[in-house]
PDB file of C-alpha atoms and ligand atoms in Angstrom:
ATOM      1  CA  MET A 416      -4.896  16.903  18.279  1.00  0.00           C
ATOM      2  CA  SER A 417      -2.264  18.567  16.117  1.00  0.00           C
ATOM      3  CA  LEU A 418       0.643  20.349  17.766  1.00  0.00           C
ATOM      4  CA  LEU A 419       0.983  23.082  15.153  1.00  0.00           C
ATOM      5  CA  LYS A 420      -1.799  24.330  12.933  1.00  0.00           C
ATOM      6  CA  LEU A 421      -1.607  26.960  10.201  1.00  0.00           C
ATOM      7  CA  GLU A 422      -4.890  28.068   8.640  1.00  0.00           C
ATOM      8  CA  GLU A 423      -4.938  30.013   5.382  1.00  0.00           C
ATOM      9  CA  VAL A 424      -1.840  31.986   6.322  1.00  0.00           C
ATOM     10  CA  THR A 425      -0.803  34.804   3.987  1.00  0.00           C
ATOM     11  CA  LYS A 426       2.134  37.207   4.190  1.00  0.00           C
ATOM     12  CA  LYS A 427       2.462  40.226   1.941  1.00  0.00           C
ATOM     13  CA  PHE A 428       5.423  42.563   1.745  1.00  0.00           C
ATOM     14  CA  GLY A 429       4.039  45.625  -0.039  1.00  0.00           C
ATOM     15  CA  GLY A 430       2.976  44.363  -3.460  1.00  0.00           C
ATOM     16  CA  LEU A 431       4.745  40.995  -3.043  1.00  0.00           C
ATOM     17  CA  THR A 432       2.810  38.011  -1.712  1.00  0.00           C
ATOM     18  CA  ALA A 433       5.534  35.881  -0.124  1.00  0.00           C
ATOM     19  CA  VAL A 434       3.128  33.270   1.315  1.00  0.00           C
ATOM     20  CA  LYS A 435      -0.415  32.693   0.065  1.00  0.00           C
ATOM     21  CA  ASN A 436      -3.226  30.837   1.881  1.00  0.00           C
ATOM     22  CA  PHE A 437      -0.856  28.301   3.376  1.00  0.00           C
ATOM     23  CA  SER A 438      -2.454  25.673   5.617  1.00  0.00           C
ATOM     24  CA  THR A 439      -0.924  22.675   7.322  1.00  0.00           C
ATOM     25  CA  GLU A 440      -0.812  20.732  10.575  1.00  0.00           C
ATOM     26  CA  LEU A 441       2.016  18.970  12.382  1.00  0.00           C
ATOM     27  CA  ALA A 442       1.283  16.100  14.759  1.00  0.00           C
ATOM     28  CA  PRO A 443       3.171  15.552  18.020  1.00  0.00           C
ATOM     29  CA  ARG A 444       6.566  13.850  17.378  1.00  0.00           C
ATOM     30  CA  GLU A 445       6.201  14.264  13.629  1.00  0.00           C
ATOM     31  CA  LEU A 446       9.082  15.109  11.297  1.00  0.00           C
ATOM     32  CA  CYS A 447       7.901  17.047   8.267  1.00  0.00           C
ATOM     33  CA  ALA A 448       9.918  18.752   5.527  1.00  0.00           C
ATOM     34  CA  LEU A 449       9.161  22.034   3.797  1.00  0.00           C
ATOM     35  CA  ILE A 450      10.873  22.350   0.426  1.00  0.00           C
ATOM     36  CA  GLY A 451      10.726  24.645  -2.582  1.00  0.00           C
ATOM     37  CA  PRO A 452      12.848  26.921  -4.769  1.00  0.00           C
ATOM     38  CA  ASN A 453      14.750  29.886  -3.337  1.00  0.00           C
ATOM     39  CA  GLY A 454      12.423  32.755  -2.534  1.00  0.00           C
ATOM     40  CA  SER A 455       9.335  30.526  -2.422  1.00  0.00           C
ATOM     41  CA  GLY A 456       8.423  31.638   1.118  1.00  0.00           C
ATOM     42  CA  LYS A 457       9.818  28.881   3.344  1.00  0.00           C
ATOM     43  CA  THR A 458      11.709  31.079   5.814  1.00  0.00           C
ATOM     44  CA  THR A 459       8.790  33.521   5.848  1.00  0.00           C
ATOM     45  CA  ILE A 460       6.561  30.683   7.104  1.00  0.00           C
ATOM     46  CA  PHE A 461       9.043  30.004   9.942  1.00  0.00           C
ATOM     47  CA  ASN A 462       9.192  33.728  10.686  1.00  0.00           C
ATOM     48  CA  MET A 463       5.413  33.826  11.060  1.00  0.00           C
ATOM     49  CA  ILE A 464       5.325  30.735  13.287  1.00  0.00           C
ATOM     50  CA  THR A 465       7.977  32.267  15.575  1.00  0.00           C
ATOM     51  CA  GLY A 466       6.359  35.715  15.700  1.00  0.00           C
ATOM     52  CA  ILE A 467       9.091  37.560  13.790  1.00  0.00           C
ATOM     53  CA  TYR A 468       6.575  38.428  11.062  1.00  0.00           C
ATOM     54  CA  VAL A 469       2.889  39.052  11.641  1.00  0.00           C
ATOM     55  CA  PRO A 470       0.723  37.260   9.044  1.00  0.00           C
ATOM     56  CA  THR A 471      -1.262  39.555   6.777  1.00  0.00           C
ATOM     57  CA  GLN A 472      -4.098  37.032   7.057  1.00  0.00           C
ATOM     58  CA  GLY A 473      -4.736  33.661   8.633  1.00  0.00           C
ATOM     59  CA  LYS A 474      -4.361  31.948  11.948  1.00  0.00           C
ATOM     60  CA  ILE A 475      -1.568  29.999  13.638  1.00  0.00           C
ATOM     61  CA  SER A 476      -2.201  27.757  16.652  1.00  0.00           C
ATOM     62  CA  PHE A 477       0.160  25.768  18.814  1.00  0.00           C
ATOM     63  CA  ASN A 478      -0.941  23.163  21.314  1.00  0.00           C
ATOM     64  CA  GLY A 479      -4.544  24.285  20.850  1.00  0.00           C
ATOM     65  CA  LYS A 480      -3.750  27.925  21.635  1.00  0.00           C
ATOM     66  CA  GLU A 481      -3.740  30.732  19.083  1.00  0.00           C
ATOM     67  CA  ILE A 482      -0.261  32.263  18.707  1.00  0.00           C
ATOM     68  CA  THR A 483      -0.831  34.476  15.661  1.00  0.00           C
ATOM     69  CA  ALA A 484       1.129  37.720  16.072  1.00  0.00           C
ATOM     70  CA  LYS A 485       2.354  36.896  19.582  1.00  0.00           C
ATOM     71  CA  ARG A 486       5.830  38.169  20.515  1.00  0.00           C
ATOM     72  CA  PRO A 487       8.802  35.918  19.634  1.00  0.00           C
ATOM     73  CA  ASP A 488       9.855  35.492  23.292  1.00  0.00           C
ATOM     74  CA  ILE A 489       6.308  34.499  24.278  1.00  0.00           C
ATOM     75  CA  ILE A 490       6.226  31.937  21.467  1.00  0.00           C
ATOM     76  CA  THR A 491       9.617  30.543  22.542  1.00  0.00           C
ATOM     77  CA  GLY A 492       8.159  30.238  26.029  1.00  0.00           C
ATOM     78  CA  TYR A 493       5.234  28.205  24.679  1.00  0.00           C
ATOM     79  CA  GLY A 494       7.753  25.692  23.326  1.00  0.00           C
ATOM     80  CA  ILE A 495       8.794  26.614  19.785  1.00  0.00           C
ATOM     81  CA  ALA A 496      12.522  26.860  19.029  1.00  0.00           C
ATOM     82  CA  ARG A 497      14.392  27.396  15.788  1.00  0.00           C
ATOM     83  CA  THR A 498      17.730  27.609  14.092  1.00  0.00           C
ATOM     84  CA  PHE A 499      18.563  30.112  11.379  1.00  0.00           C
ATOM     85  CA  GLN A 500      19.762  29.780   7.787  1.00  0.00           C
ATOM     86  CA  ASN A 501      22.990  31.519   8.794  1.00  0.00           C
ATOM     87  CA  ILE A 502      24.788  30.199  11.855  1.00  0.00           C
ATOM     88  CA  ARG A 503      24.348  32.438  14.894  1.00  0.00           C
ATOM     89  CA  LEU A 504      26.709  31.377  17.648  1.00  0.00           C
ATOM     90  CA  PHE A 505      28.205  33.548  20.355  1.00  0.00           C
ATOM     91  CA  GLN A 506      31.963  33.765  20.078  1.00  0.00           C
ATOM     92  CA  GLY A 507      33.792  34.427  23.342  1.00  0.00           C
ATOM     93  CA  LEU A 508      31.540  31.849  25.025  1.00  0.00           C
ATOM     94  CA  ASN A 509      32.438  28.194  24.893  1.00  0.00           C
ATOM     95  CA  VAL A 510      30.170  25.418  23.675  1.00  0.00           C
ATOM     96  CA  VAL A 511      28.397  24.655  26.959  1.00  0.00           C
ATOM     97  CA  GLU A 512      27.918  28.387  27.623  1.00  0.00           C
ATOM     98  CA  ASN A 513      26.288  28.745  24.210  1.00  0.00           C
ATOM     99  CA  VAL A 514      23.901  25.974  25.218  1.00  0.00           C
ATOM    100  CA  MET A 515      23.271  27.715  28.557  1.00  0.00           C
ATOM    101  CA  LEU A 516      22.099  30.806  26.655  1.00  0.00           C
ATOM    102  CA  GLY A 517      19.256  28.670  25.364  1.00  0.00           C
ATOM    103  CA  GLN A 518      18.237  27.804  28.921  1.00  0.00           C
ATOM    104  CA  HIS A 519      18.236  31.477  29.882  1.00  0.00           C
ATOM    105  CA  LEU A 520      14.511  31.442  29.279  1.00  0.00           C
ATOM    106  CA  HIS A 521      14.040  29.193  32.279  1.00  0.00           C
ATOM    107  CA  LEU A 522      16.313  31.142  34.627  1.00  0.00           C
ATOM    108  CA  HIS A 523      14.538  31.593  37.949  1.00  0.00           C
ATOM    109  CA  SER A 524      16.610  34.285  39.640  1.00  0.00           C
ATOM    110  CA  ASN A 525      15.901  37.853  38.603  1.00  0.00           C
ATOM    111  CA  PRO A 526      18.253  40.058  36.520  1.00  0.00           C
ATOM    112  CA  VAL A 527      19.252  42.227  39.547  1.00  0.00           C
ATOM    113  CA  GLU A 528      20.402  39.172  41.466  1.00  0.00           C
ATOM    114  CA  ALA A 529      22.236  38.024  38.380  1.00  0.00           C
ATOM    115  CA  THR A 530      24.253  41.234  37.999  1.00  0.00           C
ATOM    116  CA  LEU A 531      25.047  41.376  41.716  1.00  0.00           C
ATOM    117  CA  ASN A 532      26.247  37.786  41.557  1.00  0.00           C
ATOM    118  CA  LEU A 533      24.144  36.813  44.555  1.00  0.00           C
ATOM    119  CA  PRO A 534      24.182  33.234  45.858  1.00  0.00           C
ATOM    120  CA  GLY A 535      20.846  32.451  44.192  1.00  0.00           C
ATOM    121  CA  TYR A 536      22.328  33.273  40.839  1.00  0.00           C
ATOM    122  CA  VAL A 537      25.547  31.362  41.441  1.00  0.00           C
ATOM    123  CA  ARG A 538      23.464  28.302  42.308  1.00  0.00           C
ATOM    124  CA  GLU A 539      21.375  28.881  39.202  1.00  0.00           C
ATOM    125  CA  GLU A 540      24.468  29.130  37.034  1.00  0.00           C
ATOM    126  CA  LYS A 541      25.821  25.905  38.424  1.00  0.00           C
ATOM    127  CA  ARG A 542      22.529  24.165  37.743  1.00  0.00           C
ATOM    128  CA  MET A 543      22.391  25.534  34.201  1.00  0.00           C
ATOM    129  CA  ARG A 544      25.946  24.408  33.497  1.00  0.00           C
ATOM    130  CA  LEU A 545      25.064  20.940  34.740  1.00  0.00           C
ATOM    131  CA  GLU A 546      21.932  20.810  32.596  1.00  0.00           C
ATOM    132  CA  GLY A 547      23.883  22.118  29.618  1.00  0.00           C
ATOM    133  CA  MET A 548      26.444  19.361  30.081  1.00  0.00           C
ATOM    134  CA  ARG A 549      23.688  16.775  30.399  1.00  0.00           C
ATOM    135  CA  LEU A 550      22.122  17.960  27.155  1.00  0.00           C
ATOM    136  CA  LEU A 551      25.480  17.861  25.350  1.00  0.00           C
ATOM    137  CA  GLU A 552      26.032  14.367  26.698  1.00  0.00           C
ATOM    138  CA  SER A 553      22.660  13.162  25.445  1.00  0.00           C
ATOM    139  CA  LEU A 554      23.627  14.497  22.012  1.00  0.00           C
ATOM    140  CA  GLY A 555      27.061  12.904  22.037  1.00  0.00           C
ATOM    141  CA  MET A 556      28.769  16.323  22.169  1.00  0.00           C
ATOM    142  CA  ALA A 557      30.118  16.438  25.731  1.00  0.00           C
ATOM    143  CA  GLN A 558      33.739  16.285  24.583  1.00  0.00           C
ATOM    144  CA  LEU A 559      33.237  19.675  22.839  1.00  0.00           C
ATOM    145  CA  ALA A 560      31.917  21.468  25.952  1.00  0.00           C
ATOM    146  CA  HIS A 561      34.936  23.687  26.559  1.00  0.00           C
ATOM    147  CA  ASP A 562      35.811  24.438  22.929  1.00  0.00           C
ATOM    148  CA  GLU A 563      35.312  27.782  21.243  1.00  0.00           C
ATOM    149  CA  PRO A 564      32.464  27.552  18.699  1.00  0.00           C
ATOM    150  CA  SER A 565      34.656  29.135  16.001  1.00  0.00           C
ATOM    151  CA  ALA A 566      37.225  26.359  16.478  1.00  0.00           C
ATOM    152  CA  LEU A 567      34.655  23.661  15.683  1.00  0.00           C
ATOM    153  CA  PRO A 568      34.291  22.104  12.235  1.00  0.00           C
ATOM    154  CA  TYR A 569      31.309  23.519  10.339  1.00  0.00           C
ATOM    155  CA  GLY A 570      29.143  20.433  10.851  1.00  0.00           C
ATOM    156  CA  GLN A 571      29.635  20.615  14.635  1.00  0.00           C
ATOM    157  CA  GLN A 572      28.751  24.325  14.673  1.00  0.00           C
ATOM    158  CA  ARG A 573      25.442  23.464  13.022  1.00  0.00           C
ATOM    159  CA  LYS A 574      24.821  20.771  15.634  1.00  0.00           C
ATOM    160  CA  LEU A 575      25.649  23.214  18.424  1.00  0.00           C
ATOM    161  CA  GLU A 576      23.003  25.607  17.095  1.00  0.00           C
ATOM    162  CA  ILE A 577      20.479  22.793  17.269  1.00  0.00           C
ATOM    163  CA  ALA A 578      21.672  21.885  20.790  1.00  0.00           C
ATOM    164  CA  ARG A 579      21.130  25.469  21.911  1.00  0.00           C
ATOM    165  CA  ALA A 580      17.610  25.447  20.459  1.00  0.00           C
ATOM    166  CA  LEU A 581      16.942  22.196  22.352  1.00  0.00           C
ATOM    167  CA  ALA A 582      18.026  23.854  25.600  1.00  0.00           C
ATOM    168  CA  THR A 583      14.779  25.854  25.560  1.00  0.00           C
ATOM    169  CA  GLN A 584      12.991  22.490  25.911  1.00  0.00           C
ATOM    170  CA  PRO A 585      10.835  22.941  22.815  1.00  0.00           C
ATOM    171  CA  ARG A 586       7.858  20.842  21.750  1.00  0.00           C
ATOM    172  CA  LEU A 587       8.459  22.042  18.183  1.00  0.00           C
ATOM    173  CA  LEU A 588      11.839  22.561  16.551  1.00  0.00           C
ATOM    174  CA  LEU A 589      12.119  24.537  13.320  1.00  0.00           C
ATOM    175  CA  LEU A 590      15.315  23.888  11.369  1.00  0.00           C
ATOM    176  CA  ASP A 591      16.088  26.273   8.499  1.00  0.00           C
ATOM    177  CA  GLU A 592      18.471  24.593   6.050  1.00  0.00           C
ATOM    178  CA  PRO A 593      20.670  22.879   8.653  1.00  0.00           C
ATOM    179  CA  ALA A 594      22.613  20.946   5.978  1.00  0.00           C
ATOM    180  CA  ALA A 595      23.377  24.027   3.866  1.00  0.00           C
ATOM    181  CA  GLY A 596      27.036  24.053   2.889  1.00  0.00           C
ATOM    182  CA  MET A 597      27.695  20.669   4.465  1.00  0.00           C
ATOM    183  CA  SER A 598      29.827  17.944   2.939  1.00  0.00           C
ATOM    184  CA  PRO A 599      28.054  14.645   2.179  1.00  0.00           C
ATOM    185  CA  ALA A 600      29.741  13.104   5.251  1.00  0.00           C
ATOM    186  CA  ASP A 601      28.563  15.956   7.496  1.00  0.00           C
ATOM    187  CA  SER A 602      25.013  15.816   6.175  1.00  0.00           C
ATOM    188  CA  GLU A 603      25.006  12.070   6.751  1.00  0.00           C
ATOM    189  CA  GLU A 604      25.946  12.742  10.385  1.00  0.00           C
ATOM    190  CA  LEU A 605      23.247  15.414  10.587  1.00  0.00           C
ATOM    191  CA  MET A 606      20.610  12.923   9.441  1.00  0.00           C
ATOM    192  CA  ILE A 607      21.601  10.557  12.231  1.00  0.00           C
ATOM    193  CA  PHE A 608      21.594  13.508  14.657  1.00  0.00           C
ATOM    194  CA  ILE A 609      18.061  14.564  13.666  1.00  0.00           C
ATOM    195  CA  ARG A 610      16.762  10.998  13.971  1.00  0.00           C
ATOM    196  CA  HIS A 611      18.409  10.739  17.387  1.00  0.00           C
ATOM    197  CA  ILE A 612      16.718  13.962  18.531  1.00  0.00           C
ATOM    198  CA  LEU A 613      13.306  12.674  17.448  1.00  0.00           C
ATOM    199  CA  GLN A 614      13.826   9.476  19.396  1.00  0.00           C
ATOM    200  CA  THR A 615      15.243  11.169  22.501  1.00  0.00           C
ATOM    201  CA  PHE A 616      13.032  14.231  22.975  1.00  0.00           C
ATOM    202  CA  ASP A 617       9.276  14.607  22.977  1.00  0.00           C
ATOM    203  CA  LEU A 618       9.075  17.042  20.071  1.00  0.00           C
ATOM    204  CA  SER A 619       8.107  17.614  16.441  1.00  0.00           C
ATOM    205  CA  ILE A 620      10.485  18.876  13.773  1.00  0.00           C
ATOM    206  CA  PHE A 621       9.650  21.097  10.808  1.00  0.00           C
ATOM    207  CA  LEU A 622      12.609  21.007   8.444  1.00  0.00           C
ATOM    208  CA  ILE A 623      13.494  23.346   5.585  1.00  0.00           C
ATOM    209  CA  GLU A 624      16.238  21.762   3.531  1.00  0.00           C
ATOM    210  CA  HIS A 625      17.627  21.831  -0.002  1.00  0.00           C
ATOM    211  CA  GLN A 626      19.727  18.682   0.198  1.00  0.00           C
ATOM    212  CA  MET A 627      17.291  16.120  -1.151  1.00  0.00           C
ATOM    213  CA  ARG A 628      19.314  13.231   0.193  1.00  0.00           C
ATOM    214  CA  VAL A 629      18.594  14.516   3.708  1.00  0.00           C
ATOM    215  CA  VAL A 630      14.927  15.340   3.051  1.00  0.00           C
ATOM    216  CA  MET A 631      14.095  12.102   1.259  1.00  0.00           C
ATOM    217  CA  GLY A 632      16.221  10.112   3.682  1.00  0.00           C
ATOM    218  CA  ILE A 633      14.552  11.085   6.937  1.00  0.00           C
ATOM    219  CA  CYS A 634      11.196  12.813   6.337  1.00  0.00           C
ATOM    220  CA  PRO A 635       8.079  10.631   6.015  1.00  0.00           C
ATOM    221  CA  ARG A 636       6.054  13.677   4.895  1.00  0.00           C
ATOM    222  CA  ILE A 637       7.123  16.488   2.591  1.00  0.00           C
ATOM    223  CA  ILE A 638       5.345  19.735   1.747  1.00  0.00           C
ATOM    224  CA  VAL A 639       6.379  21.567  -1.418  1.00  0.00           C
ATOM    225  CA  ILE A 640       5.760  25.257  -1.994  1.00  0.00           C
ATOM    226  CA  ASP A 641       6.388  27.396  -5.034  1.00  0.00           C
ATOM    227  CA  GLN A 642       5.911  31.158  -5.150  1.00  0.00           C
ATOM    228  CA  GLY A 643       4.284  31.152  -1.727  1.00  0.00           C
ATOM    229  CA  GLU A 644       1.727  28.449  -2.467  1.00  0.00           C
ATOM    230  CA  GLN A 645       1.628  24.781  -1.604  1.00  0.00           C
ATOM    231  CA  ILE A 646       1.890  22.727  -4.795  1.00  0.00           C
ATOM    232  CA  ALA A 647       2.228  19.230  -3.311  1.00  0.00           C
ATOM    233  CA  GLU A 648       2.330  17.171  -0.157  1.00  0.00           C
ATOM    234  CA  GLY A 649       3.218  13.516   0.283  1.00  0.00           C
ATOM    235  CA  THR A 650       5.760  10.818   0.964  1.00  0.00           C
ATOM    236  CA  PRO A 651       9.270  11.039  -0.541  1.00  0.00           C
ATOM    237  CA  GLU A 652       8.176   8.667  -3.278  1.00  0.00           C
ATOM    238  CA  GLU A 653       5.048  10.657  -4.108  1.00  0.00           C
ATOM    239  CA  ILE A 654       7.009  13.903  -4.188  1.00  0.00           C
ATOM    240  CA  GLN A 655       9.773  12.499  -6.398  1.00  0.00           C
ATOM    241  CA  ASN A 656       7.190  11.317  -8.923  1.00  0.00           C
ATOM    242  CA  ASN A 657       5.076  14.463  -8.890  1.00  0.00           C
ATOM    243  CA  ASN A 658       5.340  16.228 -12.259  1.00  0.00           C
ATOM    244  CA  ARG A 659       4.470  19.627 -10.916  1.00  0.00           C
ATOM    245  CA  VAL A 660       7.209  19.332  -8.281  1.00  0.00           C
ATOM    246  CA  ILE A 661       9.760  18.098 -10.793  1.00  0.00           C
ATOM    247  CA  GLU A 662       8.961  21.040 -13.038  1.00  0.00           C
ATOM    248  CA  ALA A 663       9.035  23.678 -10.308  1.00  0.00           C
ATOM    249  CA  TYR A 664      11.857  22.364  -8.214  1.00  0.00           C
ATOM    250  CA  LEU A 665      13.247  18.853  -8.336  1.00  0.00           C
ATOM    251  CA  GLY A 666      14.551  19.304 -11.866  1.00  0.00           C
ATOM    252  CA  VAL A 667      17.175  21.623 -10.383  1.00  0.00           C
ATOM    253  CA  ALA A 668      17.343  20.240  -6.827  1.00  0.00           C
ATOM    254  CA  ASP A 669      20.541  19.300  -5.030  1.00  0.00           C
ATOM    255  CA  TYR A 670      20.978  15.542  -4.675  1.00  0.00           C
ATOM    256  CA  ALA A 671      24.681  15.704  -3.742  1.00  0.00           C
TER     257      ALA A 671
HETATM  258  P1  LIG B 898      12.860  31.073   1.001  1.00  0.00           P
HETATM  259  O1  LIG B 898      13.195  30.904   2.439  1.00  0.00           O
HETATM  260  O2  LIG B 898      11.894  30.057   0.475  1.00  0.00           O
HETATM  261  O3  LIG B 898      14.079  31.153   0.143  1.00  0.00           O
HETATM  262  P2  LIG B 898      11.819  33.637   1.861  1.00  0.00           P
HETATM  263  O4  LIG B 898      10.700  33.264   2.745  1.00  0.00           O
HETATM  264  O5  LIG B 898      13.081  34.084   2.504  1.00  0.00           O
HETATM  265  O6  LIG B 898      12.110  32.477   0.813  1.00  0.00           O
HETATM  266  O7  LIG B 898      11.350  34.796   0.920  1.00  0.00           O
HETATM  267  C1  LIG B 898      10.134  34.751   0.173  1.00  0.00           C
HETATM  268  C2  LIG B 898       9.930  36.049  -0.573  1.00  0.00           C
HETATM  269  O8  LIG B 898       9.639  37.078   0.365  1.00  0.00           O
HETATM  270  C3  LIG B 898      11.178  36.511  -1.342  1.00  0.00           C
HETATM  271  O9  LIG B 898      10.774  37.122  -2.528  1.00  0.00           O
HETATM  272  C4  LIG B 898      11.803  37.505  -0.388  1.00  0.00           C
HETATM  273  O10 LIG B 898      12.559  38.458  -1.090  1.00  0.00           O
HETATM  274  C5  LIG B 898      10.568  38.127   0.269  1.00  0.00           C
HETATM  275  N1  LIG B 898      10.846  38.648   1.622  1.00  0.00           N
HETATM  276  C6  LIG B 898      11.198  37.912   2.707  1.00  0.00           C
HETATM  277  N2  LIG B 898      11.342  38.691   3.791  1.00  0.00           N
HETATM  278  C7  LIG B 898      11.077  39.955   3.372  1.00  0.00           C
HETATM  279  C8  LIG B 898      11.048  41.233   4.011  1.00  0.00           C
HETATM  280  N3  LIG B 898      11.332  41.371   5.319  1.00  0.00           N
HETATM  281  N4  LIG B 898      10.742  42.314   3.258  1.00  0.00           N
HETATM  282  C9  LIG B 898      10.457  42.188   1.951  1.00  0.00           C
HETATM  283  N5  LIG B 898      10.451  41.034   1.281  1.00  0.00           N
HETATM  284  C10 LIG B 898      10.758  39.922   1.971  1.00  0.00           C
HETATM  285 MG1  LIG B 899      15.021  30.663   3.383  1.00  0.00          MG
END
């Protein structure tokens, strides 16, 4: 059974059709890329999967359960996590505390206890800190635990965002242009990081990315959209040799 299933999903903004009849499925533990020109509807697809936008038409299912138009927090609870095109880290909290924010979803003590600093909450905090440290360790980031996010190099900030998404224990991770603005060395490290995540955690990854070196380097399957519609799907080799893709996108793509 597929983990994620989109059936004929459409999103209109007034007169603009951002996504048109888009269908796809992701298998458990699969890594799949979603590429296409700017404004082609990639982020809108992620926003529909995560409940930020309600599809105009179509159906989205996760783990055999329909999630179309469910609230974002409910969808996170089902096991879908994401990162955003622009980095969203909390300054004033250190690295491990940023990761702990991701675990917040699984906090057992109630908010009243939390504000009163009752023993239950203190215990909970300790446990979360420990789990946060364990997660950072498994990602090779433990040495950064007490740093301020803003003090980290850009590539590490991107990895921290992914670590925080992983703290929600997702079955599906949506990454929106994680290599954007990265140096070739940083994107190389990111590729290794993404492969490591796939091997370490029981999850699937849906990856939006413009850096073709990253996409072609790690994704066995690639979906291409243009103006809201799927124009191709295949292996890196098939996509690189697809005339329609070259015309719409790869002719101007970023191979740096
Ligand atoms: P991509 O991520 O592929 O660059 P987007 O999904 O962000 O593209 O955008 C697809 C199209 O939908 C664009 O024309 C964009 O301007 C439009 N769009 C996205 N979100 C909104 C919104 N909230 N309101 C109106 N138009 C939007
Ligand atoms: Mg986008």
